[in-house]
PDB file of C-alpha atoms in Angstrom:
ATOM      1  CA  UNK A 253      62.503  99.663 121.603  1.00  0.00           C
ATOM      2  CA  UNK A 254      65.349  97.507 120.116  1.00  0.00           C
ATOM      3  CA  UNK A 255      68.323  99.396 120.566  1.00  0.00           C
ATOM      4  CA  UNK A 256      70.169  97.311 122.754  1.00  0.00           C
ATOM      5  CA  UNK A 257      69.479  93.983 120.413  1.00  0.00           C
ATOM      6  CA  UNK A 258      73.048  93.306 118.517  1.00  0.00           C
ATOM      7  CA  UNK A 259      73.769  94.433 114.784  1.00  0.00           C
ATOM      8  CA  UNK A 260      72.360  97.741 114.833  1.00  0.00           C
ATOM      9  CA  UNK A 261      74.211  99.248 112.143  1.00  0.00           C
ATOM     10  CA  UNK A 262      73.397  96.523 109.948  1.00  0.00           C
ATOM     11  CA  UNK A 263      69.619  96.670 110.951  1.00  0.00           C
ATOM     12  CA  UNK A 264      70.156 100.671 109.989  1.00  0.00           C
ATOM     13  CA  UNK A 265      71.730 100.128 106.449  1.00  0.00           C
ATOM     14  CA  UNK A 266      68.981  97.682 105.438  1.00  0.00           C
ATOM     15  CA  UNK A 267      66.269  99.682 106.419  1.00  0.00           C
ATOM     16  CA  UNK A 268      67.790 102.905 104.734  1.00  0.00           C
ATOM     17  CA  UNK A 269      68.658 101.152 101.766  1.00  0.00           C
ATOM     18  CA  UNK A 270      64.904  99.776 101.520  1.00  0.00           C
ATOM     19  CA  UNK A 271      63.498 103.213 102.617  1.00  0.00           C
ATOM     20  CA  UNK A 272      66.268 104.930  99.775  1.00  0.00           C
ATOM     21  CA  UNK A 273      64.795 102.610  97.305  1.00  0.00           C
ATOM     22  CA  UNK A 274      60.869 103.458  97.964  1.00  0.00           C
ATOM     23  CA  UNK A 275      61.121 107.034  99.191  1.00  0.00           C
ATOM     24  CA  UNK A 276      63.768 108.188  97.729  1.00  0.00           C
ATOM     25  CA  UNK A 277      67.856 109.456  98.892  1.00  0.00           C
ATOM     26  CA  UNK A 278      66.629 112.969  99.406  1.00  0.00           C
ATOM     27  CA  UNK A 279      62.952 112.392 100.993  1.00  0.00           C
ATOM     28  CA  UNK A 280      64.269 109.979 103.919  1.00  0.00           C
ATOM     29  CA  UNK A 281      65.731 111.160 106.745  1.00  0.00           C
ATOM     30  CA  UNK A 282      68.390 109.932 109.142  1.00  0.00           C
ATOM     31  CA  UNK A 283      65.723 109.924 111.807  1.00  0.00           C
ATOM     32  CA  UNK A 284      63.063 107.911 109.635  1.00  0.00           C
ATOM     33  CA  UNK A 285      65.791 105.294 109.185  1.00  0.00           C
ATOM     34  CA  UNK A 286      66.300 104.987 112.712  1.00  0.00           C
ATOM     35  CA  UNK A 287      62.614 104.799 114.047  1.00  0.00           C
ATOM     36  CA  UNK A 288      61.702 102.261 111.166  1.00  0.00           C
ATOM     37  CA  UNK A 289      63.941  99.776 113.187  1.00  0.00           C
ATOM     38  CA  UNK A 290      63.462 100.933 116.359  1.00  0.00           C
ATOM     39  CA  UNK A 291      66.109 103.194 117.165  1.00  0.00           C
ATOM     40  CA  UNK A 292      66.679 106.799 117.853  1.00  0.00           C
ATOM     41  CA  UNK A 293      68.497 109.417 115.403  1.00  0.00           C
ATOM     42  CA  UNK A 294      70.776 109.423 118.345  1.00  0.00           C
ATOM     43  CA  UNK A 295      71.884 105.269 117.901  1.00  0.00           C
ATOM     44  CA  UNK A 296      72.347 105.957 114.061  1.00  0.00           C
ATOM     45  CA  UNK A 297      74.559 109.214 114.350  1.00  0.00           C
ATOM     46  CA  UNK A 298      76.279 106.789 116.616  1.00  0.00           C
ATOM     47  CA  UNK A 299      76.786 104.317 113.894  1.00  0.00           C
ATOM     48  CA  UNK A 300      77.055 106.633 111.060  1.00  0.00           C
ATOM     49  CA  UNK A 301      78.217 110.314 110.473  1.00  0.00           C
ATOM     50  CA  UNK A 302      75.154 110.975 107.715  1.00  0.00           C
ATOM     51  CA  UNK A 303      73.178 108.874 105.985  1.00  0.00           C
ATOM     52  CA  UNK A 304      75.113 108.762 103.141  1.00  0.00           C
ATOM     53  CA  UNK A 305      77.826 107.278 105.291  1.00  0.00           C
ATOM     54  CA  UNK A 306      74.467 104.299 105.289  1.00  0.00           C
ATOM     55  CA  UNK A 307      75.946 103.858 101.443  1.00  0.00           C
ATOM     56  CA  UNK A 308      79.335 104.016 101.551  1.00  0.00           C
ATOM     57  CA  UNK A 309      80.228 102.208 105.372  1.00  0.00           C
ATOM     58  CA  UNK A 310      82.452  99.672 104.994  1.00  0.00           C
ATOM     59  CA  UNK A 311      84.611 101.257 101.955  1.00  0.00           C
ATOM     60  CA  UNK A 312      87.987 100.674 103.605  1.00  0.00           C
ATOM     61  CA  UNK A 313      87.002  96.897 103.417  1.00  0.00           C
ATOM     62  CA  UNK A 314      87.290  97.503  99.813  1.00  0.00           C
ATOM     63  CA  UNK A 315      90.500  98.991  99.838  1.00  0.00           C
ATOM     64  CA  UNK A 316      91.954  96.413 102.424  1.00  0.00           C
ATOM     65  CA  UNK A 317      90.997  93.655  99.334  1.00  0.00           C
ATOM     66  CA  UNK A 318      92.446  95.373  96.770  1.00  0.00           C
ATOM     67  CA  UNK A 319      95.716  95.941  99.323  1.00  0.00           C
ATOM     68  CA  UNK A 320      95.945  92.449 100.542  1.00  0.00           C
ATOM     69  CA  UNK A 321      96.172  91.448  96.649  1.00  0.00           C
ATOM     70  CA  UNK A 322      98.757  94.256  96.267  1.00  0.00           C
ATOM     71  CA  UNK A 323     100.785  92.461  99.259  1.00  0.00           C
ATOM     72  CA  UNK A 324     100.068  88.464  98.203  1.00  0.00           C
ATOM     73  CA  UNK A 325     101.050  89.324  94.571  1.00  0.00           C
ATOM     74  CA  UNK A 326     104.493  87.305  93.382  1.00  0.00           C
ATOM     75  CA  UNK A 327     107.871  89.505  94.233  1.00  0.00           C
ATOM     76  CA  UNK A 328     108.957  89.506  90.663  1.00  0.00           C
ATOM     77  CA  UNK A 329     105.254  89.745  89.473  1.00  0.00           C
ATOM     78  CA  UNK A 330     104.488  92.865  86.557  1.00  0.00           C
ATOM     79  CA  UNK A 331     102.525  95.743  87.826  1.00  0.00           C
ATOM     80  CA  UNK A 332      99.892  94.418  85.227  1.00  0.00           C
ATOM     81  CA  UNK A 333     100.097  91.075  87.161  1.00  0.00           C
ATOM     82  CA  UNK A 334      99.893  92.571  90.662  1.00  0.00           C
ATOM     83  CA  UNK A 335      97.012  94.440  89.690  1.00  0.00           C
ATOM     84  CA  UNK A 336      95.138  91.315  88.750  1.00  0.00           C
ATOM     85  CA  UNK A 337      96.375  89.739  92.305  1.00  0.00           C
ATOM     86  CA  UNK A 338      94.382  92.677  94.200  1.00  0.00           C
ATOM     87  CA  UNK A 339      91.458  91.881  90.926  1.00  0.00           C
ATOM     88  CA  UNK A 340      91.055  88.314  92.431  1.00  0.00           C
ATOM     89  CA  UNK A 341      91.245  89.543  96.001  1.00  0.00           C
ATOM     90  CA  UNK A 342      88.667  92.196  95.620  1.00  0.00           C
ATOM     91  CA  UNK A 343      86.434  89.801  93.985  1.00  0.00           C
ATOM     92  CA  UNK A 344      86.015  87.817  97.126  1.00  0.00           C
ATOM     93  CA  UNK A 345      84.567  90.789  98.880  1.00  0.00           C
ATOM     94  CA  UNK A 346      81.464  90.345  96.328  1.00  0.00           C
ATOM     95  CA  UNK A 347      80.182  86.694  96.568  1.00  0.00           C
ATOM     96  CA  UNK A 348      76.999  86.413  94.715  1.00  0.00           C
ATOM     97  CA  UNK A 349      74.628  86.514  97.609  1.00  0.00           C
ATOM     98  CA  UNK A 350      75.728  90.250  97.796  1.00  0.00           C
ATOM     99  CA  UNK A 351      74.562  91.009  94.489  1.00  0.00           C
ATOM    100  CA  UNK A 352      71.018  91.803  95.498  1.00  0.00           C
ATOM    101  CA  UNK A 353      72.049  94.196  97.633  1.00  0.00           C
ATOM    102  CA  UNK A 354      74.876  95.892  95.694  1.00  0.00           C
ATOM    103  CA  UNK A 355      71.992  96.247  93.048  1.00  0.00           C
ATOM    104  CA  UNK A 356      69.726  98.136  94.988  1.00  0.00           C
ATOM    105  CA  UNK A 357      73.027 100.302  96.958  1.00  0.00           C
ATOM    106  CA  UNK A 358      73.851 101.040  92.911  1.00  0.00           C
ATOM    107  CA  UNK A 359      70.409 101.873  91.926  1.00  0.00           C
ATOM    108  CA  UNK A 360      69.892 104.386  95.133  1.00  0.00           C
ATOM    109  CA  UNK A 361      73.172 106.250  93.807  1.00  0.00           C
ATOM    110  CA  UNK A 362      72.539 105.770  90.427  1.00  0.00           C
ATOM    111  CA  UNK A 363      69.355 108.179  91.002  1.00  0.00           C
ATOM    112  CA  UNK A 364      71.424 110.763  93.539  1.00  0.00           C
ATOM    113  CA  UNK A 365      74.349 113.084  91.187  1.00  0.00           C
ATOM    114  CA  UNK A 366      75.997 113.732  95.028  1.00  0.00           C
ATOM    115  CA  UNK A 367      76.219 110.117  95.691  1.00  0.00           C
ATOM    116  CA  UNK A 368      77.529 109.594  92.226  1.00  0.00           C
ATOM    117  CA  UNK A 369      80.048 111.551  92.374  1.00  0.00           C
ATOM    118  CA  UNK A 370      80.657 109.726  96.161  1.00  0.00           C
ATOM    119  CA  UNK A 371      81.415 106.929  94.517  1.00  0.00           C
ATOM    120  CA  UNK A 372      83.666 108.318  92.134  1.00  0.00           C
ATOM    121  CA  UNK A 373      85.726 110.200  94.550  1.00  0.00           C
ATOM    122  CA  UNK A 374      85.908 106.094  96.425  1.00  0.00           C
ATOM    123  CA  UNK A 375      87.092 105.249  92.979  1.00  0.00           C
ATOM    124  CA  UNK A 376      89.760 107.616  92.478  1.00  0.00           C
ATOM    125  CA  UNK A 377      90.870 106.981  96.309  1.00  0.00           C
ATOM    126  CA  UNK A 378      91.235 103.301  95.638  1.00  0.00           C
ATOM    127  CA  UNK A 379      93.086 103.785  92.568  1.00  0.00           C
ATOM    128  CA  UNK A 380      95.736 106.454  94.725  1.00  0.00           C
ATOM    129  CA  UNK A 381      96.074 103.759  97.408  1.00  0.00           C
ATOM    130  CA  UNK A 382      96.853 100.915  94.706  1.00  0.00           C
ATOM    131  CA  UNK A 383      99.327 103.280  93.143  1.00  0.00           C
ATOM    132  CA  UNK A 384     100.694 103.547  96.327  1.00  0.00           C
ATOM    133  CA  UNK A 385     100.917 100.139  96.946  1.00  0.00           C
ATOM    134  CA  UNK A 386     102.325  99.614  93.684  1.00  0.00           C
ATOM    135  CA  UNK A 387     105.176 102.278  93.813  1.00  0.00           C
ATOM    136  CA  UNK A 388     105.819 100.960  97.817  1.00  0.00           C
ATOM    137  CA  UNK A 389     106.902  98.055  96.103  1.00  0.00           C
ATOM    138  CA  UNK A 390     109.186  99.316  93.542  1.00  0.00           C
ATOM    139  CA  UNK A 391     106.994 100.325  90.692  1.00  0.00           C
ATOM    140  CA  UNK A 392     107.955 103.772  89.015  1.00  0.00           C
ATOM    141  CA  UNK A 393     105.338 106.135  89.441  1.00  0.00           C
ATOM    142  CA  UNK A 394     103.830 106.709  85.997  1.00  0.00           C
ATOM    143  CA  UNK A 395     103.621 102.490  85.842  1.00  0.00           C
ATOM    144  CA  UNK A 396     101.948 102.013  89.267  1.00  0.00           C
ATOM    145  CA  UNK A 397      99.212 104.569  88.332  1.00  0.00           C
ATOM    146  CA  UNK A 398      98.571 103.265  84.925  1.00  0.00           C
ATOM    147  CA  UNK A 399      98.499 100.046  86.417  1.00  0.00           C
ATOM    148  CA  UNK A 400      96.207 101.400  89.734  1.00  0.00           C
ATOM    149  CA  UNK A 401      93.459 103.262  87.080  1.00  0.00           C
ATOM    150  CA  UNK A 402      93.186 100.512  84.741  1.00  0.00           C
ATOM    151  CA  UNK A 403      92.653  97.965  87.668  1.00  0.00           C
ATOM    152  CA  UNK A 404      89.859 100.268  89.223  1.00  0.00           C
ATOM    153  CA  UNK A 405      88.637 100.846  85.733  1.00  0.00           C
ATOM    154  CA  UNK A 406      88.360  97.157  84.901  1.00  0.00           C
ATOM    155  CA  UNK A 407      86.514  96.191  88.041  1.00  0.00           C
ATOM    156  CA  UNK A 408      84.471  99.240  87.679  1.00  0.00           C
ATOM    157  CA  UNK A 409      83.456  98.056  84.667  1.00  0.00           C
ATOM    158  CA  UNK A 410      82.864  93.803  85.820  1.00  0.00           C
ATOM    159  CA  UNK A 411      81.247  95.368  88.843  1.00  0.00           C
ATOM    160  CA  UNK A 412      78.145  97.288  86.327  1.00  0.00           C
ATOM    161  CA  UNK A 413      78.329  93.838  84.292  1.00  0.00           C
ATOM    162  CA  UNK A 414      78.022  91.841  87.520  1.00  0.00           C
ATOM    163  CA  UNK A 415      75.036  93.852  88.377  1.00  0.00           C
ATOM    164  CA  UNK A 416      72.973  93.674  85.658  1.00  0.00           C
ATOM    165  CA  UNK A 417      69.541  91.733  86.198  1.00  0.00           C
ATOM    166  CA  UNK A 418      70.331  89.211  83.482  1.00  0.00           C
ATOM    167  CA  UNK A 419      73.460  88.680  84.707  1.00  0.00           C
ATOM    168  CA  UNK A 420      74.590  84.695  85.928  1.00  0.00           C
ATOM    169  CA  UNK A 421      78.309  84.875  86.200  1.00  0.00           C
ATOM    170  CA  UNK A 422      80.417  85.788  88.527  1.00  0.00           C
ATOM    171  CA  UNK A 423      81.899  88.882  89.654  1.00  0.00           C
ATOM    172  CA  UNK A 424      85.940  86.984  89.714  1.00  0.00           C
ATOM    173  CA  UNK A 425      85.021  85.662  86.171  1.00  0.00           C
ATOM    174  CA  UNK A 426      83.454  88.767  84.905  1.00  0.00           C
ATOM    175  CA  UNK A 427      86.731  90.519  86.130  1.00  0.00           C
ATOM    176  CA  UNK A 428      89.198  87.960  84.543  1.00  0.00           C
ATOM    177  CA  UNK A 429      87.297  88.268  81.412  1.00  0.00           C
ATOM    178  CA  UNK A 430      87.344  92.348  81.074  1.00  0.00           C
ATOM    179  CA  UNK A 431      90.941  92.136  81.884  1.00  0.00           C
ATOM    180  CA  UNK A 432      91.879  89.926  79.461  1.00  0.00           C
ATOM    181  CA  UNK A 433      89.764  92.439  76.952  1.00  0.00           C
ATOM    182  CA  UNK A 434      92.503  94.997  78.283  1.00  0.00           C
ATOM    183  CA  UNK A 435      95.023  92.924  77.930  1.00  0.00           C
ATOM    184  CA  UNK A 436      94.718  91.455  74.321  1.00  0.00           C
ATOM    185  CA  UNK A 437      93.840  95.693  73.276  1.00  0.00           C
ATOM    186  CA  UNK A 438      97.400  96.849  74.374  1.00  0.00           C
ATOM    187  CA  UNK A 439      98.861  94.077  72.750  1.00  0.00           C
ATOM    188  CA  UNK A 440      97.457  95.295  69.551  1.00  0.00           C
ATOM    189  CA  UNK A 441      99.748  97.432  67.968  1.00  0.00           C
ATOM    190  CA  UNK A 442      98.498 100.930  67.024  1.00  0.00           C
TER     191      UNK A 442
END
């Protein structure tokens, strides 16, 4: 067996995401994952909690991204602007070797309602912890969410974009460009 050979819990999300993509979410078990790189159910509860947890590991890496441009933004910077700070840092966290692989993590949730809503519970938690952010530095409340949910909402939206098999461009300019959509519709007057 391979269990002592390094990067186990990478070995274990590729093979679950292959087996997620051919089997199915629901048909493929934690212990099929496991044996198909030869490991024990035991090494992958060690790595992961369920195999959802296969999906979604590595989510506070996310979160950091979005913090760190929360943190780098300009002091005297608009929530608007600090929200496209922590845009251009969470863009990093998707170079375009990844996008292969966010396509088929996307398309195994996009067939699973429970991992759908997963992701938009992650979603809603990254938008509190921007908000948070936000409001730690000085942003009234009501601002730093509006700001926070139309952040998460416009790189929810670049990150479908970024995904789609036609797709060339890159996640950062996909982002810039469906912010600047938001932008130029709340400068129209209603």
């Amino acid at each position: 067996m391979t269990r002592w050979e390094p990067g186990a819990a990478k070995r274990l999300q590729e093979a679950a995401l292959e087996l997620f993509a051919t089997r199915g979410f629901e048909q493929t078990t934690a212990t099929e994952i496991a044996q198909s790189v030869g490991l024990t159910e035991r090494t992958f509860f060690r790595h992961f909690s369920d195999k959802r947890e296969v999906l979604f590991h590595g989510q506070h890496l996310l979160a950091q991204a979005f913090l760190v441009g929360v943190e780098t933004a300009p002091p005297d910077a608009s929530p608007i602007e600090i929200v496209a700070s922590a845009l251009r840092s969470v863009t990093s966290f998707f170079p375009d070797e990844r996008r292969h692989h966010s396509r088929s993590r996307q398309s195994v949730i996009d067939q699973n309602p429970a991992l759908q809503e997963r992701e938009r519970h992650k979603l809603a938690s990254l938008a509190a912890a921007v908000a948070g952010a936000l409001h730690a530095r000085g942003v009234d409340e009501l601002a730093a969410t509006l700001a926070a949910e139309s952040g998460v909402t416009v790189f929810r939206i670049a990150f479908a974009q970024w995904l789609r098999e036609d797709e060339q461009r890159s996640l950062a300019d996909l982002t810039a460009e469906v912010l600047r959509e938001l932008l130029s519709l709340t400068r129209d007057r209603a």
